[in-house]
Structure formats: C-alpha cells, structure tokens
Amino acid sequence: MPFRISRLGYVEVRVLDLDDALDFYTNVLGLRLVERLGKKAYLKTWDDQLAYCVILTESDTPGMVRAAFRTVDPEDVDYYEKKLKQYEVPYEVIPEDYKRGKALRFKTPSGHTFEIYYEIEVPGNFLPKESPDPWPRDLKSDAINPPKIDHTLITAPDPTKMIKFCEEVLEFRATEYVVNSDGQPVAAWLYQARQQPHDLAIIPGREAGMHHFAFHISSAQDIFKAADIMVMNDVKIDWGPGRHGITRGSGIYFFDPFGNRIETFGGYTAYLYDPGAKPIIWTEETMGKGVFYYERRLVESFLTVYT
Amino acid sequence: MSEVRTAFKIHLLPNNITFICHEGQTILDAALRAGIELPHGCTRGGCGVCKIRVKGKVDFGRVSRAMLTDQEKESGFCLSCRAVPLEDLEISLIDGASAKVIQHDEFYSFLFKTRTNL
C-alpha cells in the first residue's frame, strides 16, 4: 500500500495572550512569523517548505484546535474522502483557508479535529534554491530554532479505538505500541511517508487533549543548547534533556507560557523502520522505561498534565 | 537598611501550617519555597493539576477557563501556580488531605534553609 500522507503539516494551538505567545514562539523557540491576522498568527520553522506549520489562536483555554496532515499527491485527498464515506465518518469539505486550498475536516473518535489537505502555498524555506548553505545566517543566536515540526501526541478516552481508526481509515503505520494484558494497544506511535519514528502518537486520556507537539532538534549539542535557552528565559522544563525508550528519541518536554507542552525531539539513534517489519511492543511493566528511558519509571505528570 | 516588602500569611489546612507569601508571589511558589509540596504540573495555568481550595481574596492570574471556571472562582477554587494573594488566606487541597511537607533540615537546604523549585 502506498503512503498517501506525507507528514504532520500544521497544528493550531490556543494561547491565552497572542502578544506574549508571539514573544515566546519567535524569540525563545525561534519560529518565524508569517503573518498575524487579528486573533490568529501563522508561523513556520526556518526549514519548512510550506506556508506555515503552527497557527496560534487567542482563546480563554489553551490546547489544540486542530491537527492537519498533508497528503503526498493532490488526488490522495479524494482517496481519503472516499475512505471517510466508506467508514461513515462525518466530514466537511473546507474549500480554502489561509494560504491553503481544499481540506477535509472531521472529528476523530478521540474528539480531535483533523484535517487532510494537499494544496498549500509552498514558498520554500529560508535558504536559496540554488547552491544553499546548510542554514540561514540570520538565525537568532539565543533562540532554539528547530528546523521542522515533528509530531504530536494526543490523548484519547478509548485509545484502542482511536489507534484502530488511525490505522484503518487514515492508514497510519505503527512503529511501536504499548499493549495491555489482553494484548490490546493502549498507546501507539504512528508514522507516514517520512518514515520517522512517528508523526502522530496516542495515549490514554481526556477527549481532545493535547499532550504535546514537537519540533525536531537532533544533535546532543543542540538539545543541550535548547535546554540552556529554556532556563535563560525562565521556561518551565517538564522533563529532560532525556531519552525515550519508545522511538529512542532524545528530547526535552517544556511548556509554553500557557501550559501547552512542547517537545524538542530527535536523535533517534539509527532508528530505521522498514514497512512490513513487526512493530515494537512495550508492556505495562516496561512502559516506564519506554517513556522515560533513564528514569525507568513513568512520572504521574506524564499522564495527568496536559492541555 | 532592609527593604520592607508587603507579605501575606497563608494558612494551610489540615496541616495547620502558616507560611509567608510576598506581594506578587504565587501561592505555589511561596509554598514550594517553604517546603510544602502542593501538587503542580505545567505551572503556567494550563493543566489544572494545582487546583486548590482558597478562602480570601486572590488575583486568579491568567489561567485556562476550562481548568478553572468562573463558577469555580466564585466557589473558592484557584490554580495555585497563578493565584497571587491580595490578603491573608486559608488554603487546602481539593481532597482535604494533608500536603506533604519537606523538612528543611533533612537534606540539601542545610546551607540556606530555603529551596527553589520553579
């Protein structure tokens, strides 16, 4: 079966104050402001080819508004429209949005709003197309500057059902599962065409909850520099720098000024997942090490603290 | 010459402990510095894990409306990570249990008799 989704395209996240949010997301995290329009702001990472990867929306409650996945080809949107019909998933066709064309919008069994789209402006990254240097010269030296958005981890009241939905209807493949004593997956790490450890992950929790969204930071040097920048700016670090057993990724969990958890994620040492290979299994006994590899236990906040 | 700072007394039940909170300081920050382990999560008003009962006037701060509703504000709840006292307060955990208290002399604070968590 071909991959029909290329990657997590953008997330829309609610913030309590857009001015403070922009200060944090541009000056500390190092995203670039594409445009601010009223109560919304569109941002992108320096290496993102697409128009934007983060939308911040001012609201009275933090959390996720929507997660959007971009297809590999334009006709894949039609393919998913057929699949949504086949599985009787109610959906809307959104003809256009900011710098974006048609999207399918639907609610998942976990209560999240997902979109599938192809058409979006592709202005390119912040490097020239001809003979580029490896990174832009004007990166802010005291910002984190992740090159790309990586994945999101969301919570589901019935994670087994949500995992099945993502696999059957959206055709995500699993790299890793946590299974319960009946062998049922209760958490999953799911990937698409980029074949990185995950584009989307699901754990048990509240309806429509966002555990975190992540940006790629890979080298140990960059991870520790990111942690330095967090402390320099009084950013609350939730965990790390550390390593996950699941995905083998190294990262930092931290909070934006409104309690939305963000992760820097990368450095998944020699992680190669070949389609057709069996997913990795973690159990109730081993999942502590799976989530926080060095600590070897799950801290309560992993399952209770999110927006 | 020492600087005179306005401070409020916070009385924690059922522990029956009183600790000092300086003007502009959050309840959580003051408690943690006093060695009182109030529950907390994101510390940015988003996750709701630090919700406590409060008697007395506070500035609720910038918090998630889903995690602290207007009705909860009126019925004596606050998020300790954002709430700043405006007068002396009485607080307790949601379930009425005692909060865990770290004895300063037990470990590392023997140098300064204080600790920082945030």
Short mmCIF file of C-alpha atoms in Angstrom, two decimals:
data_model
loop_
_atom_site.label_atom_id
_atom_site.label_comp_id
_atom_site.label_asym_id
_atom_site.label_seq_id
_atom_site.Cartn_x
_atom_site.Cartn_y
_atom_site.Cartn_z
CA MET A 1 0.00 0.00 0.00
CA PRO A 2 1.49 3.40 -0.92
CA PHE A 3 1.87 6.19 1.61
CA ARG A 4 -0.77 8.81 1.00
CA ILE A 5 0.04 11.23 3.82
CA SER A 6 3.42 12.95 3.73
CA ARG A 7 3.53 14.42 7.21
CA LEU A 8 2.01 16.45 10.00
CA GLY A 9 1.51 19.73 8.17
CA TYR A 10 0.40 22.11 10.90
CA VAL A 11 -1.15 22.28 14.31
CA GLU A 12 -3.44 25.04 15.56
CA VAL A 13 -2.92 25.73 19.24
CA ARG A 14 -4.86 28.00 21.58
CA VAL A 15 -2.96 30.58 23.63
CA LEU A 16 -4.25 32.93 26.32
CA ASP A 17 -2.47 36.05 25.01
CA LEU A 18 -1.25 36.38 21.45
CA ASP A 19 1.37 39.10 22.15
CA ASP A 20 3.03 37.02 24.87
CA ALA A 21 2.70 33.91 22.72
CA LEU A 22 4.45 35.54 19.78
CA ASP A 23 7.25 36.75 22.03
CA PHE A 24 7.79 33.16 23.22
CA TYR A 25 7.28 31.36 19.91
CA THR A 26 9.50 33.71 17.89
CA ASN A 27 12.15 34.92 20.37
CA VAL A 28 12.60 31.80 22.51
CA LEU A 29 11.50 28.93 20.26
CA GLY A 30 12.75 30.74 17.16
CA LEU A 31 9.83 30.25 14.76
CA ARG A 32 9.32 32.87 12.05
CA LEU A 33 6.13 34.90 11.99
CA VAL A 34 4.46 34.53 8.62
CA GLU A 35 1.52 36.82 9.35
CA ARG A 36 -0.63 37.96 12.21
CA LEU A 37 -4.30 38.34 11.35
CA GLY A 38 -6.48 39.53 14.22
CA LYS A 39 -6.57 36.85 16.92
CA LYS A 40 -4.51 34.37 14.89
CA ALA A 41 -0.85 34.19 13.96
CA TYR A 42 0.77 31.89 11.40
CA LEU A 43 4.34 30.75 11.97
CA LYS A 44 6.87 28.45 10.39
CA THR A 45 10.22 26.88 11.11
CA TRP A 46 13.24 28.03 9.10
CA ASP A 47 13.48 24.85 7.05
CA ASP A 48 9.76 24.40 6.36
CA GLN A 49 8.99 24.50 2.63
CA LEU A 50 5.27 25.06 3.21
CA ALA A 51 3.47 28.29 4.08
CA TYR A 52 3.24 27.58 7.85
CA CYS A 53 3.33 24.79 10.41
CA VAL A 54 1.90 26.43 13.54
CA ILE A 55 -1.21 28.55 14.00
CA LEU A 56 -1.64 30.33 17.32
CA THR A 57 -5.16 31.41 18.20
CA GLU A 58 -6.05 33.60 21.16
CA SER A 59 -8.63 31.97 23.42
CA ASP A 60 -9.54 31.60 27.10
CA THR A 61 -8.35 27.97 27.27
CA PRO A 62 -5.06 26.52 25.98
CA GLY A 63 -4.97 23.28 23.99
CA MET A 64 -5.29 22.02 20.45
CA VAL A 65 -7.78 23.34 17.90
CA ARG A 66 -6.79 21.02 15.04
CA ALA A 67 -4.01 18.93 13.58
CA ALA A 68 -3.64 18.82 9.81
CA PHE A 69 -1.91 16.21 7.69
CA ARG A 70 -0.71 16.92 4.16
CA THR A 71 -1.08 14.24 1.53
CA VAL A 72 1.65 13.07 -0.84
CA ASP A 73 -0.36 13.79 -4.01
CA PRO A 74 -3.40 16.00 -4.74
CA GLU A 75 -5.62 13.01 -5.59
CA ASP A 76 -4.91 11.47 -2.18
CA VAL A 77 -7.38 13.97 -0.75
CA ASP A 78 -10.10 12.38 -2.93
CA TYR A 79 -8.92 8.96 -1.81
CA TYR A 80 -9.41 9.93 1.83
CA GLU A 81 -12.79 11.46 1.07
CA LYS A 82 -13.87 8.05 -0.23
CA LYS A 83 -12.45 6.36 2.85
CA LEU A 84 -14.25 8.71 5.22
CA LYS A 85 -17.50 7.95 3.36
CA GLN A 86 -16.79 4.22 3.43
CA TYR A 87 -16.26 4.29 7.21
CA GLU A 88 -19.22 6.67 7.66
CA VAL A 89 -17.10 9.35 9.30
CA PRO A 90 -18.91 12.70 9.08
CA TYR A 91 -16.68 15.30 7.42
CA GLU A 92 -16.78 18.77 5.96
CA VAL A 93 -15.04 19.99 2.86
CA ILE A 94 -13.33 23.28 3.70
CA PRO A 95 -12.75 24.95 0.31
CA GLU A 96 -9.91 27.19 1.49
CA ASP A 97 -8.08 28.61 4.44
CA TYR A 98 -5.12 30.96 4.88
CA LYS A 99 -2.66 30.26 2.02
CA ARG A 100 -4.25 26.79 1.74
CA GLY A 101 -6.64 25.08 -0.63
CA LYS A 102 -9.25 22.42 -0.03
CA ALA A 103 -9.21 20.32 3.12
CA LEU A 104 -11.29 17.53 4.58
CA ARG A 105 -12.16 18.27 8.18
CA PHE A 106 -13.50 15.61 10.55
CA LYS A 107 -13.67 14.62 14.21
CA THR A 108 -11.71 11.57 15.30
CA PRO A 109 -13.04 9.04 17.85
CA SER A 110 -10.78 10.82 20.36
CA GLY A 111 -12.67 14.09 19.79
CA HIS A 112 -9.85 15.85 17.94
CA THR A 113 -10.37 17.88 14.78
CA PHE A 114 -8.16 16.56 11.99
CA GLU A 115 -7.71 17.93 8.51
CA ILE A 116 -6.33 16.33 5.38
CA TYR A 117 -5.15 18.63 2.62
CA TYR A 118 -2.69 18.87 -0.21
CA GLU A 119 -2.89 22.36 -1.63
CA ILE A 120 -0.96 24.93 0.33
CA GLU A 121 1.40 27.66 -0.79
CA VAL A 122 4.96 26.38 -0.98
CA PRO A 123 7.10 29.48 -0.57
CA GLY A 124 10.16 27.39 0.31
CA ASN A 125 12.39 27.54 3.35
CA PHE A 126 14.67 30.39 4.36
CA LEU A 127 17.52 29.23 2.12
CA PRO A 128 18.10 29.94 -1.56
CA LYS A 129 17.11 27.23 -4.03
CA GLU A 130 20.46 27.49 -5.76
CA SER A 131 23.60 26.27 -4.00
CA PRO A 132 22.31 26.90 -0.47
CA ASP A 133 24.42 27.00 2.66
CA PRO A 134 23.23 24.50 5.32
CA TRP A 135 21.44 27.06 7.50
CA PRO A 136 20.33 30.68 7.28
CA ARG A 137 22.79 33.29 8.55
CA ASP A 138 20.12 35.29 10.33
CA LEU A 139 19.04 32.65 12.87
CA LYS A 140 18.59 34.29 16.27
CA SER A 141 21.61 33.12 18.24
CA ASP A 142 19.73 32.83 21.55
CA ALA A 143 16.65 31.01 20.21
CA ILE A 144 16.07 27.27 19.83
CA ASN A 145 15.49 27.42 16.04
CA PRO A 146 14.16 23.94 15.25
CA PRO A 147 14.26 23.21 11.50
CA LYS A 148 10.91 21.42 11.30
CA ILE A 149 7.74 20.38 13.07
CA ASP A 150 7.97 16.72 14.02
CA HIS A 151 4.89 15.09 15.56
CA THR A 152 2.05 15.47 18.01
CA LEU A 153 0.99 13.25 20.91
CA ILE A 154 -2.70 13.41 21.71
CA THR A 155 -4.90 11.77 24.34
CA ALA A 156 -7.94 9.54 23.76
CA PRO A 157 -10.60 8.26 26.18
CA ASP A 158 -10.64 4.99 24.20
CA PRO A 159 -7.11 4.80 22.81
CA THR A 160 -7.57 1.33 21.31
CA LYS A 161 -10.47 2.60 19.20
CA MET A 162 -8.55 5.75 18.17
CA ILE A 163 -5.48 3.72 17.19
CA LYS A 164 -7.65 1.42 15.06
CA PHE A 165 -9.26 4.45 13.40
CA CYS A 166 -5.87 5.98 12.56
CA GLU A 167 -4.61 2.69 11.18
CA GLU A 168 -7.69 1.63 9.22
CA VAL A 169 -9.15 4.89 7.99
CA LEU A 170 -6.10 7.17 7.85
CA GLU A 171 -3.63 4.37 7.05
CA PHE A 172 -1.03 5.26 9.62
CA ARG A 173 1.51 2.50 10.30
CA ALA A 174 2.66 1.74 13.81
CA THR A 175 6.30 1.69 14.80
CA GLU A 176 5.63 0.93 18.47
CA TYR A 177 2.74 0.01 20.76
CA VAL A 178 2.13 -0.21 24.47
CA VAL A 179 -0.20 -3.18 24.94
CA ASN A 180 -2.36 -4.10 27.93
CA SER A 181 -2.61 -7.57 29.49
CA ASP A 182 -5.15 -8.59 26.81
CA GLY A 183 -2.65 -7.70 24.09
CA GLN A 184 -4.69 -4.65 23.02
CA PRO A 185 -2.74 -1.50 22.09
CA VAL A 186 -3.45 1.30 24.59
CA ALA A 187 -0.82 3.64 23.19
CA ALA A 188 0.72 3.82 19.74
CA TRP A 189 3.42 5.64 17.79
CA LEU A 190 2.29 6.02 14.20
CA TYR A 191 4.13 7.15 11.09
CA GLN A 192 3.51 8.08 7.49
CA ALA A 193 5.63 8.66 4.39
CA ARG A 194 8.56 10.35 6.12
CA GLN A 195 9.17 7.04 7.89
CA GLN A 196 10.44 8.72 11.03
CA PRO A 197 9.51 7.12 14.37
CA HIS A 198 6.19 8.97 14.46
CA ASP A 199 4.04 11.73 13.03
CA LEU A 200 1.25 11.05 15.49
CA ALA A 201 1.09 9.27 18.82
CA ILE A 202 -1.85 8.34 21.00
CA ILE A 203 -2.02 7.71 24.74
CA PRO A 204 -4.99 7.29 27.12
CA GLY A 205 -6.52 10.49 28.48
CA ARG A 206 -9.17 13.14 28.14
CA GLU A 207 -11.19 13.74 24.96
CA ALA A 208 -9.46 16.15 22.55
CA GLY A 209 -6.47 16.54 24.87
CA MET A 210 -3.09 17.62 23.58
CA HIS A 211 -0.16 16.07 25.41
CA HIS A 212 2.38 17.90 23.28
CA PHE A 213 3.51 18.87 19.82
CA ALA A 214 7.13 18.55 18.83
CA PHE A 215 9.85 20.17 16.81
CA HIS A 216 12.94 18.41 15.54
CA ILE A 217 16.21 19.05 17.39
CA SER A 218 18.66 16.26 16.86
CA SER A 219 22.26 16.65 17.99
CA ALA A 220 23.23 16.44 21.65
CA GLN A 221 24.83 19.86 21.32
CA ASP A 222 21.61 21.41 20.03
CA ILE A 223 19.49 19.63 22.64
CA PHE A 224 21.61 20.99 25.50
CA LYS A 225 21.69 24.44 23.94
CA ALA A 226 17.89 24.33 23.71
CA ALA A 227 17.74 23.45 27.42
CA ASP A 228 20.10 26.35 28.21
CA ILE A 229 17.84 28.73 26.31
CA MET A 230 14.81 27.47 28.24
CA VAL A 231 16.48 28.18 31.57
CA MET A 232 17.78 31.56 30.37
CA ASN A 233 14.18 32.52 29.58
CA ASP A 234 12.57 31.01 32.70
CA VAL A 235 10.72 28.42 30.61
CA LYS A 236 9.30 25.60 32.72
CA ILE A 237 11.01 22.32 31.77
CA ASP A 238 8.81 19.30 32.44
CA TRP A 239 11.36 16.59 31.66
CA GLY A 240 14.80 16.16 30.20
CA PRO A 241 17.03 16.53 28.39
CA GLY A 242 16.44 12.81 28.35
CA ARG A 243 15.77 9.80 26.23
CA HIS A 244 12.63 7.86 25.40
CA GLY A 245 12.89 4.08 25.14
CA ILE A 246 9.99 4.22 22.71
CA THR A 247 11.25 5.81 19.44
CA ARG A 248 14.76 6.05 21.03
CA GLY A 249 14.32 9.78 20.63
CA SER A 250 16.11 12.28 22.82
CA GLY A 251 14.23 15.33 23.87
CA ILE A 252 13.01 17.92 26.29
CA TYR A 253 9.42 18.48 27.41
CA PHE A 254 8.68 22.11 28.22
CA PHE A 255 5.68 24.39 28.49
CA ASP A 256 4.71 27.47 26.56
CA PRO A 257 3.58 30.44 28.72
CA PHE A 258 0.05 28.98 28.87
CA GLY A 259 0.80 25.36 29.77
CA ASN A 260 0.80 23.82 26.29
CA ARG A 261 3.52 21.18 26.34
CA ILE A 262 6.09 21.30 23.53
CA GLU A 263 8.88 18.84 22.88
CA THR A 264 12.21 19.11 21.17
CA PHE A 265 12.62 15.67 19.69
CA GLY A 266 15.27 13.98 17.62
CA GLY A 267 18.43 11.94 17.81
CA TYR A 268 16.64 8.62 17.46
CA THR A 269 19.88 6.75 17.09
CA ALA A 270 19.94 4.58 13.95
CA TYR A 271 16.18 4.24 14.03
CA LEU A 272 15.19 2.57 10.80
CA TYR A 273 11.72 1.22 10.44
CA ASP A 274 11.05 -0.83 7.35
CA PRO A 275 7.45 -1.24 6.22
CA GLY A 276 6.39 -4.80 6.87
CA ALA A 277 8.64 -5.17 9.88
CA LYS A 278 6.80 -6.02 13.09
CA PRO A 279 6.05 -3.09 15.43
CA ILE A 280 7.91 -2.91 18.75
CA ILE A 281 5.86 -3.89 21.79
CA TRP A 282 6.05 -2.37 25.28
CA THR A 283 4.01 -3.66 28.20
CA GLU A 284 2.59 -2.22 31.40
CA GLU A 285 5.72 -3.46 33.20
CA THR A 286 8.20 -1.94 30.76
CA MET A 287 6.48 1.23 29.66
CA GLY A 288 8.17 3.30 32.37
CA LYS A 289 11.47 2.67 30.64
CA GLY A 290 9.67 3.08 27.32
CA VAL A 291 8.59 6.62 28.06
CA PHE A 292 11.48 7.85 30.23
CA TYR A 293 14.41 5.57 29.48
CA TYR A 294 16.93 6.81 32.04
CA GLU A 295 14.42 7.39 34.83
CA ARG A 296 12.92 3.93 34.15
CA ARG A 297 9.57 4.92 35.57
CA LEU A 298 6.56 6.85 34.45
CA VAL A 299 6.09 10.01 36.47
CA GLU A 300 2.45 10.78 37.22
CA SER A 301 2.62 14.10 35.39
CA PHE A 302 3.09 12.28 32.08
CA LEU A 303 -0.49 11.08 32.29
CA THR A 304 -2.11 13.96 34.20
CA VAL A 305 -0.54 17.17 32.94
CA TYR A 306 -1.69 18.36 29.51
CA THR A 307 -3.97 20.88 27.85
CA MET B 1 18.68 49.06 55.67
CA SER B 2 16.46 46.19 54.75
CA GLU B 3 13.73 46.58 52.20
CA VAL B 4 10.23 46.38 53.61
CA ARG B 5 8.06 44.08 51.49
CA THR B 6 4.37 43.52 51.82
CA ALA B 7 3.64 39.91 52.64
CA PHE B 8 0.56 37.85 53.33
CA LYS B 9 0.10 34.89 55.62
CA ILE B 10 -1.24 31.69 54.08
CA HIS B 11 -2.65 29.12 56.46
CA LEU B 12 -2.65 25.55 55.13
CA LEU B 13 -5.27 23.11 56.43
CA PRO B 14 -5.39 20.43 57.69
CA ASN B 15 -1.60 20.64 58.11
CA ASN B 16 -2.15 23.70 60.28
CA ILE B 17 0.96 25.42 58.93
CA THR B 18 1.29 29.10 58.14
CA PHE B 19 3.75 30.34 55.55
CA ILE B 20 4.61 33.72 54.11
CA CYS B 21 3.81 34.84 50.58
CA HIS B 22 5.37 38.08 49.34
CA GLU B 23 3.38 40.59 47.35
CA GLY B 24 3.15 39.45 43.74
CA GLN B 25 4.35 35.92 44.53
CA THR B 26 2.14 32.98 43.58
CA ILE B 27 0.73 30.68 46.25
CA LEU B 28 2.58 27.73 44.69
CA ASP B 29 5.93 29.48 44.60
CA ALA B 30 5.61 30.55 48.24
CA ALA B 31 4.54 27.05 49.31
CA LEU B 32 7.37 25.26 47.48
CA ARG B 33 9.93 27.66 48.90
CA ALA B 34 8.54 26.90 52.35
CA GLY B 35 8.99 23.17 51.67
CA ILE B 36 5.27 22.49 51.21
CA GLU B 37 4.69 20.17 48.27
CA LEU B 38 1.46 21.47 46.77
CA PRO B 39 0.58 19.41 43.68
CA HIS B 40 1.52 21.12 40.41
CA GLY B 41 2.02 20.42 36.72
CA CYS B 42 2.72 22.93 33.96
CA THR B 43 2.92 25.87 36.43
CA ARG B 44 1.56 28.10 33.66
CA GLY B 45 -2.19 27.95 34.37
CA GLY B 46 -2.92 25.39 31.68
CA CYS B 47 -3.25 21.87 33.10
CA GLY B 48 -5.30 22.43 36.26
CA VAL B 49 -3.32 19.96 38.38
CA CYS B 50 -2.53 22.64 41.01
CA LYS B 51 -6.17 23.49 41.73
CA ILE B 52 -6.75 24.11 45.45
CA ARG B 53 -9.45 25.49 47.74
CA VAL B 54 -8.89 29.05 48.88
CA LYS B 55 -10.57 31.36 51.40
CA GLY B 56 -9.67 35.01 50.92
CA LYS B 57 -9.10 37.38 48.03
CA VAL B 58 -6.67 36.41 45.29
CA ASP B 59 -5.75 37.62 41.84
CA PHE B 60 -6.51 34.43 39.88
CA GLY B 61 -3.99 35.30 37.16
CA ARG B 62 -4.01 34.12 33.57
CA VAL B 63 -5.46 30.61 33.66
CA SER B 64 -7.29 28.17 31.43
CA ARG B 65 -11.02 28.76 31.66
CA ALA B 66 -11.59 25.05 31.10
CA MET B 67 -9.45 24.21 34.14
CA LEU B 68 -10.79 26.98 36.38
CA THR B 69 -14.31 28.00 35.50
CA ASP B 70 -15.91 31.29 36.59
CA GLN B 71 -18.14 29.28 38.89
CA GLU B 72 -15.12 27.63 40.50
CA LYS B 73 -13.55 31.04 41.03
CA GLU B 74 -16.69 32.14 42.86
CA SER B 75 -16.90 28.97 44.92
CA GLY B 76 -13.41 29.25 46.36
CA PHE B 77 -11.04 27.49 44.00
CA CYS B 78 -7.90 28.76 42.35
CA LEU B 79 -4.89 27.47 40.42
CA SER B 80 -2.06 27.91 42.91
CA CYS B 81 0.56 28.32 40.16
CA ARG B 82 -1.04 31.56 39.03
CA ALA B 83 -3.01 32.81 42.03
CA VAL B 84 -1.45 35.74 43.89
CA PRO B 85 -2.82 36.60 47.36
CA LEU B 86 -4.41 40.01 47.91
CA GLU B 87 -4.92 39.38 51.64
CA ASP B 88 -4.17 36.67 54.21
CA LEU B 89 -5.52 33.32 53.01
CA GLU B 90 -6.59 29.91 54.16
CA ILE B 91 -5.96 27.08 51.67
CA SER B 92 -6.45 23.31 51.46
CA LEU B 93 -6.05 20.58 48.88
CA ILE B 94 -9.11 19.62 46.81
CA ASP B 95 -9.49 16.25 48.54
CA GLY B 96 -8.91 17.72 52.00
CA ALA B 97 -5.74 15.66 52.53
CA SER B 98 -2.61 16.96 54.22
CA ALA B 99 0.06 18.34 51.92
CA LYS B 100 3.48 16.72 52.01
CA VAL B 101 5.97 18.84 53.87
CA ILE B 102 9.72 18.62 53.30
CA GLN B 103 11.72 19.12 56.45
CA HIS B 104 14.41 21.63 55.55
CA ASP B 105 16.99 20.13 57.84
CA GLU B 106 16.60 16.68 56.30
CA PHE B 107 18.59 17.46 53.21
CA TYR B 108 20.15 19.97 50.98
CA SER B 109 18.76 23.16 52.39
CA PHE B 110 21.01 22.96 55.44
CA LEU B 111 23.12 25.70 53.87
CA PHE B 112 20.45 28.28 53.18
CA LYS B 113 17.26 26.93 54.79
CA THR B 114 15.46 27.58 51.58
CA ARG B 115 14.80 25.92 48.26
CA THR B 116 13.74 26.83 44.78
CA ASN B 117 11.56 24.73 42.53
CA LEU B 118 10.42 26.94 39.72
#
